Every structure is written in C-alpha cells, then in structure tokens.
Amino acid sequence: MPTQRFMQWGIVASLFASAPLAAQHGPLTSGRITAAPGARASGFLEIPAGVDEATRIPITIIRGARPGPTLGLIAGTHGSEVAPIVALQRLRALVNPAELSGTLLIVHVANMPSFLGRTIYYSPVDRKNLNRMYPGTSSGTVSQRIAHAITTEIIERVDYLIDMHSGDGNESLRPYLYWNRMGENARVDSLAREMALAWGATHVIVDTTRFPDRAKAVYTQHTAHLRGKPALTTETGYLGQPEPVMVERNVDGALRVLRHLGMLPGAVEKGRPVWLGRYEVLTSPETGVWHHAVERGHTVAEGAVIGRLTDFFGDEIAVVRAPFDGEVMYVVATPAMSKGEPVAMVARR
Ligand SMILES: [Zn+2]
C-alpha cells in the first residue's frame, strides 16, 4: 500500500461537510479513498475555468488519531516564496498522524499560476496579487477564484491559520512575522499573539490595519481573523530560494505551533521577540535600475542610504533613504525597478 493516498475534491468536501471535526472524529470513507483518524490524504482542490483558465491547489489533510483543533498552513500565496513550499513538503512527511491530535490542513501551493510562471507579487494570468483578493469570489478572475476557494474550503474549516510567506523572488528578507492587533476581538488577538510567541519569531510586526468588513478582508490573515480564527502571516526565506536554514525555520515554527496548540506532544519555549510597532514600506520614486546599499537585517539611521536608482545608462536619478532609525526587514536585491514598487521595508519598536 502506498502511504500516499490521493483524494478527489469530493472527498475533501465530505470531510469538511459539517462541523467540528473534534465532535465527529470517526473514520471517513468515500469511494475508494478513506481519510480515517490516524490517516493522511493528499489531492487537489480544483478551480474550474471561468473568465480565464482553470487551476488547482494541492492540499494535504493529516487527520490525527485523536480529536483536537484544526490548524491550516498555507504556502505559495506568492509563487516565488518557496522556502515555505519546500518546508510544508517536509512537514507532511514529518507529522505522524498516529501522534497527532486534531487535524492539520496543508495548502502546498496556493497560487499555482504564480509558482509555475515564476512571477513575483502578481499572477501571470490576471496580474492580480492573491494576498489582496480576499475573501475572493467564484465569478472573478483566477486569483479571485483561488481566494474564494481558500476562504470557503480552508479558512472556514480551520480553528487557527498561518499564511506562510517569505521574501519574494526579488526580496532579501530577514525572518519576521505579522501579528494583527485588530482590536475587534480581544480573544483572537490574544490567541494569535501566543501563536506568534510559539512560532519563535525574533521580530514581530504589530499590524493594526483594520478591515472590519468581512466582504473586504483583503488579506488571507485578516479573512481568518475576522472569522474568529487566530492567524499569523509569517515571513521566512528570501530571493526565490529554498535556502536550507530558512526551510528549517519554517518547519520548526510549524512544529512549535503544533505543540503549542496541543496537537503534538511536547512543550514549547516561547520566544522573546522584538515588537515592531512602526514600519514603512519604501517605494521607488522612478523607473530604472536599482542598486541596494544595505542588506537584510541591517540597522540604519534616519537618512541612511537604502539604495540608489540609476537610469538605464548608469546615471543616478534618485536616492532612497531610511525614514527613521530602524532595521531593514527586507530590501529588494535585484536591479529591475518600476516607479511605485517597493524597494525596502524598515521597522522599529
Ligand atoms: Zn508574500
């Protein structure tokens, strides 16, 4: 018997059909495929063609032998953010369903068009940023349909969610995460904060962005948060590479959260992160060739040169400086630059 079982969409739907998994933790069989407690199943969420092409989302469900919460882990919202994608392949093999309490729901590659098309920020199909499309719609373009599928088939089913990002293909990034202190639901804010400590982040951006309208949640994390599910957006990895240390940090963070939630045995030593309450994404004033002058994790003083922009011949046309004393969370480390695009993010306490 292969350990890897493939699950059709119908199976996923029936597993998700009704309420809390903990309350109905029995075997689950449909057709030739069984997802019983203590079992693992992988397959695709199919996104049919609409106004543009079809796509599909590879997912894995690891159903623990015992009842417990459901944690969703999403990689590949941006297709060139690959360290989490490789990490979740490893996690799938590492988590033994027999040792698991609850259910782990893994989205291996949320944005397949971007992953296979090797794009940054935007889908090559509709030129939209998936992490601005939430909660999505089934009648929109492919990014909107992906967002809708993840909202209805993943986020609605989980108790906790982590949207795992990294520096994009052009971004040299030091690890950090976004904790949302939205102020709408103190319980959710607090539980998400505990997840942030469990993940082991050294740097936490305190995001107070508020989108109280569920119909315009914009981000994956906010979509979960507004539905009462504590959520994080993690950033671990850089420059389109599955750098081994960064892959390991993603695996380790996920395992730590699983232990924190009581889904795997073992204690978690909470991190003592730096809480970064002020941050700014610096954008390019012109189109041209970007020459970064700092590296990820550098400390910068107000006014320090972050990078210089030249025209295509090499003559300087702009200088980007740090807006305040802080740390470089990420800097764009590849030369192509269009006016208005991010060049770096600086943050401070
Ligand atoms: Zn991202």
Coordinates of C-alpha atoms and ligand atoms in Angstrom, one line a residue:
M1 CA 0.0 0.0 0.0
P2 CA 1.5 3.4 -0.9
T3 CA 1.5 5.7 2.1
Q4 CA 0.4 8.4 -0.2
R5 CA -3.2 8.5 -0.9
F6 CA -4.9 10.8 -3.4
M7 CA -8.1 12.4 -2.6
Q8 CA -10.6 13.8 -5.0
W9 CA -12.3 17.0 -4.4
G10 CA -15.5 15.3 -3.4
I11 CA -13.7 13.6 -0.5
V12 CA -12.4 16.9 0.7
A13 CA -15.9 18.3 0.6
S14 CA -17.4 15.4 2.5
L15 CA -14.7 15.7 5.1
F16 CA -15.5 19.3 5.5
A17 CA -19.2 18.9 5.2
S18 CA -20.2 19.7 8.7
A19 CA -19.0 20.9 11.9
P20 CA -16.3 20.5 14.3
L21 CA -14.0 17.6 13.4
A22 CA -13.4 17.0 17.1
A23 CA -17.1 16.3 17.6
Q24 CA -17.2 13.7 14.8
H25 CA -13.8 12.1 14.9
G26 CA -14.6 8.9 13.2
P27 CA -13.4 7.2 10.1
L28 CA -14.3 8.8 6.8
T29 CA -14.7 6.8 3.6
S30 CA -15.8 7.9 0.2
G31 CA -15.4 5.8 -3.0
R32 CA -12.1 4.1 -2.9
I33 CA -10.5 6.6 -0.6
T34 CA -10.5 6.7 3.2
A35 CA -9.4 9.5 5.4
A36 CA -9.8 8.0 8.8
P37 CA -8.4 9.2 12.1
G38 CA -4.7 8.4 12.0
A39 CA -4.6 8.8 8.2
R40 CA -3.2 11.2 5.7
A41 CA -4.6 12.2 2.3
S42 CA -3.4 14.4 -0.5
G43 CA -5.1 15.7 -3.6
F44 CA -6.2 18.8 -5.4
L45 CA -8.8 21.5 -4.9
E46 CA -9.9 22.1 -8.5
I47 CA -10.6 25.7 -9.6
P48 CA -12.6 25.4 -12.8
A49 CA -12.1 27.7 -15.7
G50 CA -14.1 30.9 -15.5
V51 CA -13.4 34.2 -17.2
D52 CA -9.8 32.8 -17.5
E53 CA -8.0 29.5 -17.2
A54 CA -8.5 26.8 -14.6
T55 CA -6.0 25.9 -11.9
R56 CA -5.7 23.6 -8.9
I57 CA -4.4 23.7 -5.4
P58 CA -2.5 20.8 -3.9
I59 CA -3.5 20.1 -0.3
T60 CA -2.8 17.5 2.3
I61 CA -5.1 16.6 5.2
I62 CA -3.4 14.9 8.1
R63 CA -6.1 13.7 10.4
G64 CA -4.9 12.9 13.9
A65 CA -5.6 9.7 15.7
R66 CA -7.2 11.8 18.4
P67 CA -9.6 14.8 18.4
G68 CA -8.2 18.3 18.6
P69 CA -8.1 21.6 16.8
T70 CA -7.6 22.2 13.1
L71 CA -4.6 24.2 12.0
G72 CA -4.3 25.5 8.5
L73 CA -0.9 26.1 7.0
I74 CA -0.8 27.9 3.6
A75 CA 2.3 28.2 1.4
G76 CA 2.7 29.7 -2.0
T77 CA 0.3 32.6 -1.8
H78 CA 3.1 34.3 -3.7
G79 CA 4.6 31.7 -6.0
S80 CA 8.2 32.7 -5.8
E81 CA 8.2 32.5 -2.0
V82 CA 9.5 29.0 -2.0
A83 CA 11.1 28.2 1.4
P84 CA 7.6 27.6 3.0
I85 CA 6.6 25.4 0.0
V86 CA 9.5 23.1 0.5
A87 CA 9.1 23.2 4.3
L88 CA 5.5 22.0 4.0
Q89 CA 6.5 19.1 1.8
R90 CA 8.9 18.2 4.7
L91 CA 6.3 18.7 7.3
R92 CA 3.9 16.5 5.5
A93 CA 6.4 13.6 5.8
L94 CA 7.3 14.5 9.4
V95 CA 3.9 14.7 11.1
N96 CA 2.8 11.2 12.0
P97 CA -1.0 11.0 12.1
A98 CA -0.8 8.5 14.9
E99 CA 0.9 11.1 17.1
L100 CA -1.4 14.0 16.1
S101 CA -4.4 15.3 18.0
G102 CA -6.7 17.3 15.7
T103 CA -6.3 17.9 12.0
L104 CA -3.5 19.6 10.0
L105 CA -4.7 21.1 6.8
I106 CA -1.8 22.0 4.4
V107 CA -2.1 24.1 1.3
H108 CA 1.2 23.3 -0.5
V109 CA 1.0 25.9 -3.3
A110 CA -1.9 28.3 -3.1
N111 CA -1.0 30.2 -6.2
M112 CA -0.1 27.6 -8.8
P113 CA -0.1 30.1 -11.8
S114 CA 2.4 32.3 -10.0
F115 CA 4.6 29.3 -8.9
L116 CA 4.8 27.6 -12.2
G117 CA 5.0 31.0 -14.0
R118 CA 7.8 32.1 -11.6
T119 CA 6.3 35.5 -11.1
I120 CA 6.7 37.9 -8.1
Y121 CA 3.7 39.7 -6.5
Y122 CA 1.2 39.1 -9.3
S123 CA -0.4 36.2 -11.1
P124 CA 0.8 35.8 -14.7
V125 CA -2.8 35.2 -15.7
D126 CA -4.7 38.2 -14.3
R127 CA -1.9 40.4 -13.0
K128 CA -3.5 40.4 -9.5
N129 CA -1.9 40.0 -6.1
L130 CA -3.6 37.0 -4.4
N131 CA -3.0 38.4 -1.0
R132 CA -5.1 41.5 -1.9
M133 CA -8.1 39.5 -3.3
Y134 CA -9.7 38.1 -0.1
P135 CA -12.3 36.8 0.5
G136 CA -12.5 36.4 -3.2
T137 CA -15.4 35.5 -5.5
S138 CA -16.2 32.4 -7.5
S139 CA -17.1 34.6 -10.5
G140 CA -13.9 36.6 -10.7
T141 CA -10.5 36.1 -12.4
V142 CA -8.3 33.2 -11.3
S143 CA -6.7 35.0 -8.3
Q144 CA -10.2 35.9 -7.0
R145 CA -11.4 32.3 -7.5
I146 CA -8.3 30.9 -5.7
A147 CA -9.0 33.3 -2.8
H148 CA -12.7 32.3 -2.7
A149 CA -11.7 28.6 -2.7
I150 CA -9.2 29.1 0.1
T151 CA -11.7 31.2 2.1
T152 CA -14.6 28.7 1.8
E153 CA -12.7 25.4 1.8
I154 CA -9.7 26.1 4.1
I155 CA -10.2 29.2 6.2
E156 CA -13.8 28.4 7.1
R157 CA -12.7 24.9 8.2
V158 CA -9.8 25.7 10.5
D159 CA -9.5 26.9 14.0
Y160 CA -6.1 28.5 13.5
L161 CA -4.3 29.7 10.4
I162 CA -0.8 30.6 9.3
D163 CA -0.2 32.1 5.9
M164 CA 3.5 31.3 5.3
H165 CA 5.3 33.8 3.1
S166 CA 9.0 34.7 2.6
G167 CA 10.9 37.4 0.8
D168 CA 9.6 37.2 -2.8
G169 CA 11.9 36.4 -5.7
N170 CA 13.4 39.9 -5.6
E171 CA 13.4 40.4 -1.8
S172 CA 16.3 39.8 0.5
L173 CA 14.4 39.4 3.8
R174 CA 15.2 38.7 7.5
P175 CA 12.7 36.4 9.2
Y176 CA 9.8 38.1 10.9
L177 CA 6.0 37.8 11.2
Y178 CA 2.9 39.9 11.3
W179 CA 0.7 39.8 14.4
N180 CA -2.6 41.5 13.8
R181 CA -3.8 43.5 16.8
M182 CA -7.1 44.4 15.1
G183 CA -8.9 45.3 18.3
E184 CA -12.2 43.7 17.1
N185 CA -11.9 40.6 19.1
A186 CA -9.6 40.5 22.1
R187 CA -9.6 36.7 22.3
V188 CA -8.5 36.3 18.8
D189 CA -5.8 39.0 19.1
S190 CA -4.5 37.3 22.3
L191 CA -4.5 33.8 20.9
A192 CA -2.7 35.0 17.8
R193 CA -0.1 36.7 20.0
E194 CA 0.5 33.4 21.8
M195 CA 0.9 31.7 18.4
A196 CA 3.5 34.3 17.4
L197 CA 5.5 33.6 20.6
A198 CA 5.2 29.9 19.9
W199 CA 6.4 30.2 16.3
G200 CA 9.7 31.5 17.8
A201 CA 9.9 34.7 15.8
T202 CA 12.6 37.2 16.9
H203 CA 10.9 40.1 15.2
V204 CA 7.1 40.7 15.2
I205 CA 5.5 43.5 13.3
V206 CA 2.4 44.7 15.2
D207 CA -0.1 45.2 12.4
T208 CA -3.0 47.4 13.4
T209 CA -4.5 47.6 9.9
R210 CA -8.2 47.2 10.2
F211 CA -10.7 45.9 7.6
P212 CA -13.7 45.3 9.8
D213 CA -15.8 44.4 6.7
R214 CA -15.6 40.7 6.1
A215 CA -16.5 41.2 2.5
K216 CA -13.4 43.3 2.1
A217 CA -10.8 41.4 4.2
V218 CA -8.1 41.9 1.5
Y219 CA -5.5 39.6 3.2
T220 CA -5.5 35.9 3.9
Q221 CA -4.7 36.6 7.6
H222 CA -7.5 39.1 8.0
T223 CA -10.0 36.8 6.4
A224 CA -9.3 34.2 9.1
H225 CA -9.1 36.8 11.9
L226 CA -12.5 38.3 11.0
R227 CA -14.0 34.9 11.2
G228 CA -12.7 34.4 14.8
K229 CA -9.7 32.3 13.8
P230 CA -6.4 33.4 15.2
A231 CA -4.0 33.9 12.3
L232 CA -0.4 34.9 11.5
T233 CA 1.4 35.9 8.4
T234 CA 5.0 34.6 8.6
E235 CA 7.9 35.8 6.5
T236 CA 10.8 33.3 6.5
G237 CA 13.1 33.0 3.4
Y238 CA 14.3 35.1 0.6
L239 CA 15.1 35.7 -3.0
G240 CA 13.2 32.8 -4.5
Q241 CA 15.4 30.2 -2.9
P242 CA 14.6 27.3 -0.7
E243 CA 17.7 28.1 1.5
P244 CA 18.1 25.2 3.9
V245 CA 18.3 27.2 7.1
M246 CA 15.1 29.1 6.1
V247 CA 13.3 25.9 5.1
E248 CA 14.3 24.5 8.5
R249 CA 13.0 27.6 10.3
N250 CA 9.6 27.2 8.6
V251 CA 9.4 23.6 9.6
D252 CA 10.5 24.3 13.1
G253 CA 8.0 27.2 13.5
A254 CA 5.1 25.0 12.3
L255 CA 6.1 22.2 14.7
R256 CA 6.4 24.6 17.6
V257 CA 2.9 25.9 16.9
L258 CA 1.5 22.3 16.6
R259 CA 3.0 21.6 20.1
H260 CA 1.7 24.9 21.4
L261 CA -1.8 24.0 20.3
G262 CA -1.5 20.6 22.0
M263 CA -1.7 18.9 18.6
L264 CA 1.7 17.2 19.0
P265 CA 3.3 16.2 22.3
G266 CA 6.0 18.3 23.9
A267 CA 6.5 21.7 25.5
V268 CA 7.3 24.9 23.6
E269 CA 9.7 27.5 24.9
K270 CA 8.1 30.8 23.9
G271 CA 10.2 33.3 22.1
R272 CA 11.0 36.8 23.3
P273 CA 10.6 38.8 20.2
V274 CA 11.2 42.5 19.4
W275 CA 7.8 44.1 18.9
L276 CA 7.9 46.4 16.0
G277 CA 5.1 48.9 16.2
R278 CA 6.3 51.2 13.4
Y279 CA 7.1 50.1 9.9
E280 CA 7.2 51.6 6.5
V281 CA 7.5 50.1 3.0
L282 CA 9.6 52.4 0.9
T283 CA 8.8 52.7 -2.7
S284 CA 10.7 53.7 -5.8
P285 CA 10.3 57.3 -7.0
E286 CA 11.3 56.4 -10.5
T287 CA 11.6 53.5 -13.0
G288 CA 15.2 52.4 -13.7
V289 CA 18.0 50.2 -12.3
W290 CA 18.0 49.7 -8.5
H291 CA 21.3 49.4 -6.6
H292 CA 20.7 48.4 -3.0
A293 CA 23.1 49.8 -0.4
V294 CA 22.0 47.8 2.7
E295 CA 21.4 44.2 3.4
R296 CA 18.6 42.4 5.2
G297 CA 18.8 42.8 9.0
H298 CA 21.0 45.9 8.8
T299 CA 20.4 48.6 11.4
V300 CA 20.0 52.0 9.7
A301 CA 19.9 55.6 11.0
E302 CA 17.4 58.1 9.8
G303 CA 18.6 59.4 6.4
A304 CA 20.9 56.5 5.7
V305 CA 21.1 55.5 2.1
I306 CA 19.0 52.4 1.4
G307 CA 19.8 52.3 -2.3
R308 CA 20.3 54.3 -5.4
L309 CA 18.3 54.3 -8.6
T310 CA 20.0 55.0 -11.9
D311 CA 18.7 55.4 -15.4
F312 CA 19.4 52.5 -17.8
F313 CA 22.7 54.1 -18.8
G314 CA 24.0 54.3 -15.2
D315 CA 23.5 57.9 -14.2
E316 CA 21.9 58.4 -10.8
I317 CA 18.3 59.6 -10.8
A318 CA 17.2 59.1 -7.2
V319 CA 18.4 58.1 -3.8
V320 CA 16.1 56.3 -1.3
R321 CA 16.9 57.0 2.4
A322 CA 15.7 55.5 5.7
P323 CA 12.7 57.4 7.0
F324 CA 13.7 56.8 10.7
D325 CA 16.2 54.8 12.8
G326 CA 15.3 51.1 12.4
E327 CA 16.1 47.8 11.0
V328 CA 15.9 46.6 7.4
M329 CA 13.3 43.8 7.3
Y330 CA 13.8 43.4 3.6
V331 CA 15.5 45.1 0.7
V332 CA 14.9 44.5 -3.0
A333 CA 18.2 42.9 -4.1
T334 CA 17.6 42.6 -7.8
P335 CA 18.0 45.5 -10.3
A336 CA 14.7 45.8 -12.2
M337 CA 12.6 48.6 -10.7
S338 CA 9.4 50.3 -11.7
K339 CA 8.1 53.6 -10.2
G340 CA 6.0 52.9 -7.1
E341 CA 7.2 49.4 -6.5
P342 CA 8.6 48.5 -3.0
V343 CA 12.4 48.9 -2.6
A344 CA 12.7 48.0 1.1
M345 CA 10.8 47.8 4.4
V346 CA 12.2 49.5 7.6
A347 CA 10.8 48.8 11.0
R348 CA 11.4 49.9 14.6
R349 CA 9.9 49.4 18.1
Ligands
ZN1 ZN 4.3 37.0 0.1

